[in-house]
């Protein structure tokens, strides 16, 4: 693909790894994805097999990192947040969620940036299982926001009563991204 990049971004043909810590390696039989209410109560939880049995969505899209690289036409497969909320019988409201991950990373997002087809929990990249370095077995994928919002090794979403900073946001990254 060849088309203009956003101002200040350069085209990256490799796939840089940007992790704040070591790569966690949770075995699939210990993996779950959980949606929690603001009080920490479990609203829904899926094992790996249950998660993989949910309706799957494929997207092809560009990604942009705040450290200035962009990749064009990347292919991802996973379960959209719409699908997860529907399967859990949760009606999406406005409000904010905190994504939490193996390794302790967190990032905050308005729920409406994850719904309407805008966010997914992705487990395949370019037709292959997602590499651990890139967040495998599964990562949040929110391509219309900067890539730090695409939490690697994501294990769940927690509804919050208001906005609150995640990991990079607490170090001064913009709350919205
Ligand atoms: N769990 C976790 N997710 C994370 C990060 C991290 O350090 N830990 N870094 C974020 C940042 S700043 C970026 S740019 C992207 C990098 O994803 P990549 O390593 O697949 O390129 O992951 C985001 N998700
Ligand atoms: Mo980043």
Short mmCIF file of N, CA and C and ligand atoms in Angstrom, two decimals:
data_model
loop_
_atom_site.label_atom_id
_atom_site.label_comp_id
_atom_site.label_asym_id
_atom_site.label_seq_id
_atom_site.Cartn_x
_atom_site.Cartn_y
_atom_site.Cartn_z
N UNK A 1 0.84 -1.19 0.00
CA UNK A 1 0.00 0.00 0.00
C UNK A 1 0.88 1.24 0.00
N UNK A 2 0.43 2.24 -0.66
CA UNK A 2 1.15 3.49 -0.65
C UNK A 2 0.14 4.61 -0.56
N UNK A 3 0.19 5.33 0.52
CA UNK A 3 -0.72 6.46 0.70
C UNK A 3 -0.13 7.32 1.80
N UNK A 4 -0.58 8.56 1.93
CA UNK A 4 0.06 9.45 2.90
C UNK A 4 -0.09 8.93 4.32
N UNK A 5 0.96 9.07 5.12
CA UNK A 5 0.90 8.71 6.53
C UNK A 5 0.45 9.96 7.31
N UNK A 6 -0.06 9.75 8.52
CA UNK A 6 -0.37 10.92 9.34
C UNK A 6 0.90 11.76 9.54
N UNK A 7 0.77 13.07 9.75
CA UNK A 7 1.94 13.93 9.88
C UNK A 7 2.92 13.40 10.93
N UNK A 8 4.20 13.36 10.59
CA UNK A 8 5.23 12.98 11.56
C UNK A 8 5.44 11.49 11.70
N UNK A 9 4.60 10.66 11.06
CA UNK A 9 4.76 9.21 11.19
C UNK A 9 5.67 8.71 10.05
N UNK A 10 6.46 7.65 10.32
CA UNK A 10 7.21 7.03 9.23
C UNK A 10 6.71 5.61 9.03
N UNK A 11 6.93 5.12 7.81
CA UNK A 11 6.44 3.79 7.47
C UNK A 11 7.37 2.72 8.02
N UNK A 12 6.81 1.78 8.76
CA UNK A 12 7.59 0.69 9.36
C UNK A 12 7.18 -0.59 8.64
N UNK A 13 8.15 -1.31 8.09
CA UNK A 13 7.81 -2.56 7.40
C UNK A 13 8.04 -3.76 8.31
N UNK A 14 8.91 -3.63 9.31
CA UNK A 14 9.03 -4.66 10.34
C UNK A 14 7.92 -4.47 11.35
N UNK A 15 8.06 -5.08 12.48
CA UNK A 15 7.05 -4.92 13.53
C UNK A 15 7.80 -4.75 14.84
N UNK A 16 8.12 -3.50 15.21
CA UNK A 16 8.89 -3.26 16.44
C UNK A 16 8.15 -3.79 17.66
N UNK A 17 8.90 -4.25 18.63
CA UNK A 17 8.32 -4.69 19.90
C UNK A 17 8.53 -3.59 20.92
N UNK A 18 7.47 -3.14 21.55
CA UNK A 18 7.56 -2.13 22.60
C UNK A 18 6.83 -2.64 23.83
N UNK A 19 7.59 -3.11 24.78
CA UNK A 19 7.02 -3.65 26.02
C UNK A 19 7.70 -2.99 27.20
N UNK A 20 6.91 -2.68 28.22
CA UNK A 20 7.45 -2.04 29.41
C UNK A 20 8.10 -3.05 30.35
N UNK A 21 7.97 -4.33 30.07
CA UNK A 21 8.53 -5.34 30.96
C UNK A 21 8.71 -6.64 30.20
N UNK A 22 9.02 -7.72 30.91
CA UNK A 22 9.21 -9.00 30.24
C UNK A 22 7.91 -9.54 29.65
N UNK A 23 8.04 -10.43 28.69
CA UNK A 23 6.88 -11.03 28.03
C UNK A 23 6.30 -12.13 28.91
N UNK A 24 5.07 -11.95 29.42
CA UNK A 24 4.47 -13.02 30.23
C UNK A 24 4.08 -14.20 29.34
N UNK A 25 4.12 -15.39 29.88
CA UNK A 25 3.74 -16.57 29.09
C UNK A 25 2.73 -17.40 29.85
N UNK A 26 1.48 -16.99 29.74
CA UNK A 26 0.39 -17.70 30.41
C UNK A 26 -0.07 -18.84 29.52
N UNK A 27 -0.04 -20.11 30.04
CA UNK A 27 -0.52 -21.21 29.21
C UNK A 27 -2.00 -21.05 28.89
N UNK A 28 -2.39 -21.52 27.72
CA UNK A 28 -3.77 -21.31 27.27
C UNK A 28 -4.79 -21.93 28.23
N UNK A 29 -4.40 -23.03 28.91
CA UNK A 29 -5.38 -23.65 29.81
C UNK A 29 -5.52 -22.87 31.13
N UNK A 30 -4.69 -21.84 31.31
CA UNK A 30 -4.83 -20.97 32.49
C UNK A 30 -5.39 -19.61 32.10
N UNK A 31 -5.54 -19.40 30.81
CA UNK A 31 -5.96 -18.09 30.30
C UNK A 31 -7.47 -17.93 30.42
N UNK A 32 -7.89 -16.75 30.85
CA UNK A 32 -9.31 -16.39 30.82
C UNK A 32 -9.40 -14.95 30.38
N UNK A 33 -10.55 -14.57 29.87
CA UNK A 33 -10.84 -13.16 29.62
C UNK A 33 -12.07 -12.80 30.44
N UNK A 34 -11.93 -11.76 31.28
CA UNK A 34 -12.96 -11.44 32.26
C UNK A 34 -13.44 -10.01 32.11
N UNK A 35 -14.73 -9.82 32.22
CA UNK A 35 -15.30 -8.48 32.29
C UNK A 35 -15.77 -8.26 33.73
N UNK A 36 -15.26 -7.18 34.33
CA UNK A 36 -15.58 -6.89 35.74
C UNK A 36 -16.37 -5.60 35.87
N UNK A 37 -17.25 -5.58 36.83
CA UNK A 37 -17.95 -4.34 37.17
C UNK A 37 -17.05 -3.42 37.96
N UNK A 38 -17.49 -2.20 38.22
CA UNK A 38 -16.68 -1.22 38.92
C UNK A 38 -16.26 -1.67 40.30
N UNK A 39 -17.06 -2.53 40.91
CA UNK A 39 -16.76 -3.03 42.25
C UNK A 39 -15.86 -4.27 42.21
N UNK A 40 -15.36 -4.61 41.03
CA UNK A 40 -14.49 -5.78 40.91
C UNK A 40 -15.26 -7.09 40.75
N UNK A 41 -16.60 -7.02 40.79
CA UNK A 41 -17.42 -8.24 40.62
C UNK A 41 -17.28 -8.75 39.19
N UNK A 42 -17.17 -10.06 39.06
CA UNK A 42 -17.04 -10.68 37.75
C UNK A 42 -18.40 -10.67 37.04
N UNK A 43 -18.47 -10.02 35.89
CA UNK A 43 -19.72 -9.99 35.13
C UNK A 43 -19.76 -11.11 34.11
N UNK A 44 -18.58 -11.47 33.58
CA UNK A 44 -18.50 -12.55 32.59
C UNK A 44 -17.06 -12.99 32.47
N UNK A 45 -16.86 -14.24 32.12
CA UNK A 45 -15.50 -14.75 31.96
C UNK A 45 -15.51 -15.89 30.95
N UNK A 46 -14.50 -15.93 30.10
CA UNK A 46 -14.38 -16.98 29.10
C UNK A 46 -13.03 -17.67 29.24
N UNK A 47 -13.03 -18.97 29.11
CA UNK A 47 -11.77 -19.69 28.97
C UNK A 47 -11.27 -19.48 27.54
N UNK A 48 -10.05 -19.95 27.25
CA UNK A 48 -9.52 -19.81 25.90
C UNK A 48 -10.43 -20.49 24.87
N UNK A 49 -10.87 -21.70 25.19
CA UNK A 49 -11.70 -22.42 24.22
C UNK A 49 -13.05 -21.75 24.03
N UNK A 50 -13.61 -21.22 25.12
CA UNK A 50 -14.88 -20.50 25.00
C UNK A 50 -14.71 -19.23 24.19
N UNK A 51 -13.60 -18.55 24.42
CA UNK A 51 -13.30 -17.32 23.69
C UNK A 51 -13.14 -17.60 22.19
N UNK A 52 -12.42 -18.67 21.88
CA UNK A 52 -12.19 -19.02 20.47
C UNK A 52 -13.46 -19.50 19.77
N UNK A 53 -14.44 -19.96 20.57
CA UNK A 53 -15.70 -20.43 19.99
C UNK A 53 -16.68 -19.27 19.72
N UNK A 54 -16.36 -18.07 20.20
CA UNK A 54 -17.23 -16.92 19.93
C UNK A 54 -17.08 -16.51 18.46
N UNK A 55 -18.06 -15.81 17.92
CA UNK A 55 -17.95 -15.33 16.54
C UNK A 55 -16.66 -14.51 16.35
N UNK A 56 -15.94 -14.81 15.29
CA UNK A 56 -14.64 -14.19 15.03
C UNK A 56 -14.76 -13.13 13.94
N UNK A 57 -13.95 -12.12 14.05
CA UNK A 57 -13.99 -11.01 13.08
C UNK A 57 -12.57 -10.77 12.56
N UNK A 58 -12.46 -10.55 11.24
CA UNK A 58 -11.16 -10.21 10.64
C UNK A 58 -11.17 -8.76 10.20
N UNK A 59 -10.08 -8.06 10.45
CA UNK A 59 -9.97 -6.68 10.00
C UNK A 59 -8.61 -6.49 9.32
N UNK A 60 -8.58 -5.53 8.41
CA UNK A 60 -7.34 -5.15 7.74
C UNK A 60 -7.23 -3.64 7.91
N UNK A 61 -6.20 -3.19 8.60
CA UNK A 61 -6.17 -1.77 8.93
C UNK A 61 -4.76 -1.28 9.22
N UNK A 62 -4.59 0.02 9.30
CA UNK A 62 -3.30 0.64 9.60
C UNK A 62 -3.15 0.79 11.10
N UNK A 63 -1.90 0.77 11.59
CA UNK A 63 -1.66 1.04 13.00
C UNK A 63 -0.61 2.15 13.14
N UNK A 64 -0.74 2.92 14.21
CA UNK A 64 0.12 4.08 14.43
C UNK A 64 0.64 4.09 15.85
N UNK A 65 1.95 4.15 16.00
CA UNK A 65 2.53 4.22 17.34
C UNK A 65 2.92 5.65 17.65
N UNK A 66 2.78 6.04 18.90
CA UNK A 66 3.13 7.38 19.34
C UNK A 66 4.64 7.61 19.19
N UNK A 67 5.43 6.51 19.13
CA UNK A 67 6.87 6.67 18.90
C UNK A 67 7.17 6.83 17.40
N UNK A 68 6.14 7.13 16.62
CA UNK A 68 6.28 7.66 15.25
C UNK A 68 6.23 6.65 14.12
N UNK A 69 6.10 5.36 14.42
CA UNK A 69 6.00 4.47 13.27
C UNK A 69 4.56 4.13 12.97
N UNK A 70 4.32 3.83 11.69
CA UNK A 70 3.02 3.36 11.25
C UNK A 70 3.22 2.12 10.39
N UNK A 71 2.28 1.23 10.42
CA UNK A 71 2.24 0.08 9.53
C UNK A 71 0.92 0.11 8.80
N UNK A 72 0.97 -0.20 7.49
CA UNK A 72 -0.25 -0.12 6.68
C UNK A 72 -0.82 -1.52 6.43
N UNK A 73 -2.15 -1.58 6.34
CA UNK A 73 -2.82 -2.80 5.90
C UNK A 73 -2.44 -4.04 6.70
N UNK A 74 -2.43 -3.94 8.01
CA UNK A 74 -2.15 -5.12 8.83
C UNK A 74 -3.45 -5.92 8.99
N UNK A 75 -3.32 -7.24 9.02
CA UNK A 75 -4.50 -8.12 9.11
C UNK A 75 -4.57 -8.75 10.49
N UNK A 76 -5.71 -8.64 11.13
CA UNK A 76 -5.92 -9.13 12.48
C UNK A 76 -7.21 -9.94 12.55
N UNK A 77 -7.23 -10.89 13.46
CA UNK A 77 -8.45 -11.65 13.70
C UNK A 77 -8.66 -11.78 15.20
N UNK A 78 -9.91 -11.67 15.60
CA UNK A 78 -10.22 -11.80 17.02
C UNK A 78 -11.71 -11.67 17.26
N UNK A 79 -12.04 -11.36 18.50
CA UNK A 79 -13.44 -11.23 18.91
C UNK A 79 -13.67 -9.76 19.24
N UNK A 80 -14.65 -9.16 18.58
CA UNK A 80 -14.90 -7.73 18.84
C UNK A 80 -15.46 -7.56 20.26
N UNK A 81 -15.26 -6.36 20.80
CA UNK A 81 -15.82 -6.05 22.13
C UNK A 81 -17.35 -6.10 22.05
N UNK A 82 -17.91 -5.71 20.91
CA UNK A 82 -19.37 -5.84 20.73
C UNK A 82 -19.81 -7.28 20.96
N UNK A 83 -19.08 -8.22 20.33
CA UNK A 83 -19.42 -9.64 20.46
C UNK A 83 -19.31 -10.10 21.91
N UNK A 84 -18.24 -9.69 22.59
CA UNK A 84 -18.04 -10.10 23.99
C UNK A 84 -19.17 -9.56 24.87
N UNK A 85 -19.50 -8.27 24.71
CA UNK A 85 -20.54 -7.69 25.56
C UNK A 85 -21.88 -8.34 25.29
N UNK A 86 -22.13 -8.63 24.01
CA UNK A 86 -23.40 -9.28 23.65
C UNK A 86 -23.46 -10.68 24.26
N UNK A 87 -22.37 -11.42 24.15
CA UNK A 87 -22.33 -12.77 24.71
C UNK A 87 -22.52 -12.74 26.22
N UNK A 88 -22.08 -11.64 26.85
CA UNK A 88 -22.21 -11.51 28.31
C UNK A 88 -23.51 -10.85 28.71
N UNK A 89 -24.32 -10.48 27.71
CA UNK A 89 -25.59 -9.82 27.99
C UNK A 89 -25.39 -8.48 28.70
N UNK A 90 -24.30 -7.79 28.34
CA UNK A 90 -24.01 -6.48 28.93
C UNK A 90 -24.39 -5.41 27.91
N UNK A 91 -25.22 -4.46 28.34
CA UNK A 91 -25.59 -3.36 27.46
C UNK A 91 -24.53 -2.27 27.61
N UNK A 92 -23.81 -1.96 26.51
CA UNK A 92 -22.76 -0.96 26.64
C UNK A 92 -23.33 0.43 26.89
N UNK A 93 -22.82 1.10 27.89
CA UNK A 93 -23.23 2.47 28.18
C UNK A 93 -22.12 3.42 27.76
N UNK A 94 -22.10 4.64 28.33
CA UNK A 94 -20.95 5.52 28.05
C UNK A 94 -19.86 5.11 29.04
N UNK A 95 -19.24 5.91 29.76
CA UNK A 95 -18.32 5.46 30.79
C UNK A 95 -16.99 4.94 30.26
N UNK A 96 -16.14 4.53 31.21
CA UNK A 96 -14.77 4.16 30.89
C UNK A 96 -14.47 2.75 31.35
N UNK A 97 -13.52 2.12 30.68
CA UNK A 97 -13.03 0.83 31.13
C UNK A 97 -11.51 0.89 31.30
N UNK A 98 -11.01 0.05 32.18
CA UNK A 98 -9.58 -0.18 32.32
C UNK A 98 -9.31 -1.58 31.77
N UNK A 99 -8.41 -1.66 30.79
CA UNK A 99 -7.98 -2.97 30.31
C UNK A 99 -6.85 -3.43 31.22
N UNK A 100 -6.91 -4.69 31.66
CA UNK A 100 -5.82 -5.20 32.51
C UNK A 100 -5.21 -6.44 31.85
N UNK A 101 -3.95 -6.69 32.21
CA UNK A 101 -3.13 -7.63 31.44
C UNK A 101 -2.27 -8.48 32.35
N UNK A 102 -1.84 -9.63 31.83
CA UNK A 102 -0.74 -10.35 32.47
C UNK A 102 0.47 -9.44 32.47
N UNK A 103 1.22 -9.41 33.56
CA UNK A 103 2.39 -8.54 33.66
C UNK A 103 2.07 -7.22 34.32
N UNK A 104 0.76 -6.91 34.48
CA UNK A 104 0.39 -5.73 35.25
C UNK A 104 0.10 -4.48 34.46
N UNK A 105 0.31 -4.52 33.14
CA UNK A 105 0.02 -3.33 32.32
C UNK A 105 -1.47 -3.04 32.35
N UNK A 106 -1.80 -1.74 32.34
CA UNK A 106 -3.20 -1.32 32.24
C UNK A 106 -3.29 -0.15 31.28
N UNK A 107 -4.45 0.04 30.70
CA UNK A 107 -4.69 1.26 29.94
C UNK A 107 -6.18 1.57 29.98
N UNK A 108 -6.49 2.86 30.06
CA UNK A 108 -7.88 3.31 30.21
C UNK A 108 -8.46 3.75 28.87
N UNK A 109 -9.72 3.45 28.65
CA UNK A 109 -10.39 3.84 27.40
C UNK A 109 -11.86 4.16 27.65
N UNK A 110 -12.38 5.12 26.89
CA UNK A 110 -13.84 5.28 26.90
C UNK A 110 -14.44 4.03 26.27
N UNK A 111 -15.48 3.47 26.86
CA UNK A 111 -16.07 2.26 26.32
C UNK A 111 -16.51 2.46 24.87
N UNK A 112 -16.95 3.66 24.55
CA UNK A 112 -17.46 3.87 23.19
C UNK A 112 -16.34 3.80 22.14
N UNK A 113 -15.08 3.84 22.56
CA UNK A 113 -13.97 3.64 21.62
C UNK A 113 -13.70 2.16 21.38
N UNK A 114 -14.37 1.30 22.12
CA UNK A 114 -14.18 -0.15 21.93
C UNK A 114 -15.38 -0.78 21.24
N UNK A 115 -16.52 -0.10 21.28
CA UNK A 115 -17.74 -0.67 20.73
C UNK A 115 -17.99 -0.12 19.31
N UNK A 116 -19.04 -0.57 18.69
CA UNK A 116 -19.33 -0.13 17.33
C UNK A 116 -18.28 -0.63 16.35
N UNK A 117 -17.70 -1.80 16.65
CA UNK A 117 -16.72 -2.39 15.75
C UNK A 117 -15.33 -1.78 15.88
N UNK A 118 -15.11 -0.89 16.85
CA UNK A 118 -13.83 -0.16 16.92
C UNK A 118 -12.74 -0.90 17.69
N UNK A 119 -13.12 -1.91 18.48
CA UNK A 119 -12.09 -2.60 19.27
C UNK A 119 -12.32 -4.10 19.30
N UNK A 120 -11.25 -4.84 19.41
CA UNK A 120 -11.37 -6.31 19.51
C UNK A 120 -10.28 -6.86 20.41
N UNK A 121 -10.48 -8.10 20.82
CA UNK A 121 -9.42 -8.86 21.48
C UNK A 121 -8.86 -9.77 20.39
N UNK A 122 -7.67 -9.44 19.91
CA UNK A 122 -7.10 -10.10 18.73
C UNK A 122 -6.15 -11.22 19.13
N UNK A 123 -6.20 -12.31 18.39
CA UNK A 123 -5.31 -13.44 18.67
C UNK A 123 -4.56 -13.92 17.45
N UNK A 124 -4.85 -13.32 16.28
CA UNK A 124 -4.14 -13.68 15.05
C UNK A 124 -3.65 -12.42 14.37
N UNK A 125 -2.43 -12.49 13.86
CA UNK A 125 -1.86 -11.39 13.09
C UNK A 125 -1.31 -11.97 11.79
N UNK A 126 -1.76 -11.42 10.67
CA UNK A 126 -1.32 -11.91 9.35
C UNK A 126 -1.51 -13.42 9.22
N UNK A 127 -2.63 -13.91 9.73
CA UNK A 127 -2.99 -15.31 9.55
C UNK A 127 -2.29 -16.29 10.47
N UNK A 128 -1.48 -15.78 11.42
CA UNK A 128 -0.76 -16.65 12.35
C UNK A 128 -1.16 -16.29 13.78
N UNK A 129 -1.06 -17.27 14.70
CA UNK A 129 -1.28 -16.92 16.11
C UNK A 129 -0.36 -15.77 16.49
N UNK A 130 -0.89 -14.85 17.25
CA UNK A 130 -0.13 -13.66 17.64
C UNK A 130 1.11 -14.05 18.45
N UNK A 131 2.28 -13.56 18.04
CA UNK A 131 3.53 -13.82 18.76
C UNK A 131 3.44 -13.33 20.21
N UNK A 132 4.02 -14.07 21.15
CA UNK A 132 4.04 -13.58 22.55
C UNK A 132 4.60 -12.16 22.66
N UNK A 133 5.63 -11.83 21.90
CA UNK A 133 6.24 -10.49 21.99
C UNK A 133 5.24 -9.40 21.60
N UNK A 134 4.29 -9.77 20.75
CA UNK A 134 3.29 -8.79 20.30
C UNK A 134 1.97 -8.94 21.05
N UNK A 135 2.00 -9.67 22.14
CA UNK A 135 0.81 -9.71 22.99
C UNK A 135 0.09 -11.04 23.01
N UNK A 136 0.61 -12.03 22.28
CA UNK A 136 -0.03 -13.34 22.28
C UNK A 136 -0.05 -13.95 23.66
N UNK A 137 -1.09 -14.69 24.01
CA UNK A 137 -2.10 -15.22 23.08
C UNK A 137 -3.12 -14.20 22.57
N UNK A 138 -3.34 -13.11 23.29
CA UNK A 138 -4.36 -12.17 22.81
C UNK A 138 -4.07 -10.77 23.34
N UNK A 139 -4.36 -9.80 22.51
CA UNK A 139 -4.17 -8.41 22.90
C UNK A 139 -5.40 -7.61 22.51
N UNK A 140 -5.57 -6.50 23.20
CA UNK A 140 -6.57 -5.56 22.78
C UNK A 140 -6.09 -4.95 21.47
N UNK A 141 -6.99 -4.69 20.55
CA UNK A 141 -6.62 -4.07 19.28
C UNK A 141 -7.62 -2.95 19.00
N UNK A 142 -7.09 -1.71 19.05
CA UNK A 142 -7.94 -0.51 18.91
C UNK A 142 -7.24 0.41 17.91
N UNK A 143 -7.34 0.08 16.62
CA UNK A 143 -6.45 0.73 15.64
C UNK A 143 -6.68 2.22 15.45
N UNK A 144 -7.85 2.74 15.82
CA UNK A 144 -8.05 4.18 15.58
C UNK A 144 -7.40 5.02 16.67
N UNK A 145 -6.90 4.38 17.75
CA UNK A 145 -6.17 5.11 18.79
C UNK A 145 -4.69 4.72 18.69
N UNK A 146 -3.82 5.52 19.30
CA UNK A 146 -2.41 5.17 19.33
C UNK A 146 -2.23 3.79 19.95
N UNK A 147 -1.15 3.14 19.55
CA UNK A 147 -1.00 1.72 19.82
C UNK A 147 -0.80 1.39 21.29
N UNK A 148 -0.48 2.36 22.13
CA UNK A 148 -0.30 2.01 23.55
C UNK A 148 -1.64 1.62 24.18
N UNK A 149 -2.75 2.01 23.51
CA UNK A 149 -4.07 1.59 24.00
C UNK A 149 -4.36 0.13 23.64
N UNK A 150 -3.57 -0.44 22.74
CA UNK A 150 -3.77 -1.84 22.33
C UNK A 150 -2.99 -2.75 23.28
N UNK A 151 -3.57 -2.97 24.45
CA UNK A 151 -2.89 -3.67 25.55
C UNK A 151 -2.56 -5.11 25.18
N UNK A 152 -1.28 -5.45 25.27
CA UNK A 152 -0.82 -6.82 25.00
C UNK A 152 -1.11 -7.71 26.22
N UNK A 153 -1.27 -9.00 25.96
CA UNK A 153 -1.54 -10.00 27.01
C UNK A 153 -2.77 -9.63 27.83
N UNK A 154 -3.74 -9.04 27.14
CA UNK A 154 -4.92 -8.54 27.86
C UNK A 154 -5.70 -9.71 28.46
N UNK A 155 -6.19 -9.51 29.67
CA UNK A 155 -6.94 -10.55 30.36
C UNK A 155 -8.34 -10.11 30.76
N UNK A 156 -8.62 -8.82 30.53
CA UNK A 156 -9.98 -8.41 30.86
C UNK A 156 -10.17 -6.92 30.80
N UNK A 157 -11.41 -6.54 31.02
CA UNK A 157 -11.82 -5.14 31.06
C UNK A 157 -12.57 -4.92 32.36
N UNK A 158 -12.28 -3.80 33.00
CA UNK A 158 -12.98 -3.43 34.24
C UNK A 158 -13.72 -2.13 33.99
N UNK A 159 -15.00 -2.14 34.21
CA UNK A 159 -15.77 -0.90 34.10
C UNK A 159 -15.38 0.03 35.24
N UNK A 160 -15.29 1.33 34.95
CA UNK A 160 -14.91 2.32 35.97
C UNK A 160 -16.02 3.35 36.08
N UNK A 161 -16.14 3.93 37.28
CA UNK A 161 -17.19 4.95 37.46
C UNK A 161 -16.77 6.26 36.78
N UNK A 162 -15.46 6.49 36.67
CA UNK A 162 -14.97 7.67 35.95
C UNK A 162 -13.69 7.31 35.26
N UNK A 163 -13.04 8.27 34.59
CA UNK A 163 -11.79 7.98 33.91
C UNK A 163 -10.67 7.92 34.95
N UNK A 164 -9.69 7.07 34.72
CA UNK A 164 -8.53 6.96 35.61
C UNK A 164 -7.35 6.52 34.76
N UNK A 165 -6.14 6.96 35.10
CA UNK A 165 -4.99 6.66 34.25
C UNK A 165 -4.54 5.21 34.33
N UNK A 166 -4.12 4.65 33.20
CA UNK A 166 -3.47 3.36 33.16
C UNK A 166 -1.97 3.54 33.31
N UNK A 167 -1.20 2.55 32.84
CA UNK A 167 0.25 2.52 33.05
C UNK A 167 0.96 3.72 32.42
N UNK A 168 0.91 3.84 31.09
CA UNK A 168 1.61 4.95 30.43
C UNK A 168 0.93 6.28 30.72
N UNK A 169 -0.39 6.24 30.89
CA UNK A 169 -1.11 7.48 31.16
C UNK A 169 -0.62 8.09 32.48
N UNK A 170 -0.28 7.23 33.46
CA UNK A 170 0.22 7.73 34.74
C UNK A 170 1.61 8.34 34.58
N UNK A 171 2.33 7.95 33.49
CA UNK A 171 3.65 8.54 33.21
C UNK A 171 3.55 9.73 32.28
N UNK A 172 2.34 10.20 32.01
CA UNK A 172 2.20 11.44 31.27
C UNK A 172 1.68 11.31 29.85
N UNK A 173 1.46 10.05 29.38
CA UNK A 173 0.83 9.93 28.07
C UNK A 173 -0.59 10.48 28.17
N UNK A 174 -1.08 10.93 27.04
CA UNK A 174 -2.42 11.51 27.01
C UNK A 174 -3.46 10.48 27.46
N UNK A 175 -4.49 10.94 28.18
CA UNK A 175 -5.50 10.03 28.70
C UNK A 175 -6.28 9.36 27.57
N UNK A 176 -6.39 10.04 26.42
CA UNK A 176 -7.25 9.49 25.36
C UNK A 176 -6.41 8.75 24.31
N UNK A 177 -5.29 9.32 23.90
CA UNK A 177 -4.44 8.62 22.93
C UNK A 177 -4.97 8.69 21.53
N1 LIG B 1 0.82 -5.29 28.26
C1 LIG B 1 1.40 -4.31 27.55
N2 LIG B 1 0.75 -3.84 26.46
C2 LIG B 1 1.31 -2.88 25.72
C3 LIG B 1 2.56 -2.31 26.06
C4 LIG B 1 3.22 -2.81 27.21
O1 LIG B 1 4.31 -2.37 27.57
N3 LIG B 1 2.62 -3.83 27.92
N4 LIG B 1 3.09 -1.28 25.31
C5 LIG B 1 2.14 -0.50 24.50
C6 LIG B 1 2.81 0.34 23.56
S1 LIG B 1 3.48 1.79 24.13
C7 LIG B 1 2.83 0.05 22.22
S2 LIG B 1 3.44 1.13 21.10
C8 LIG B 1 2.33 -1.24 21.71
C9 LIG B 1 3.45 -1.96 21.02
O2 LIG B 1 2.97 -3.16 20.49
P1 LIG B 1 4.02 -4.11 19.76
O3 LIG B 1 5.09 -4.47 20.74
O4 LIG B 1 3.22 -5.28 19.29
O5 LIG B 1 4.57 -3.32 18.61
O6 LIG B 1 1.83 -2.08 22.74
C10 LIG B 1 1.16 -1.42 23.77
N5 LIG B 1 0.63 -2.42 24.63
MO1 LIG B 2 3.98 3.02 22.13
#
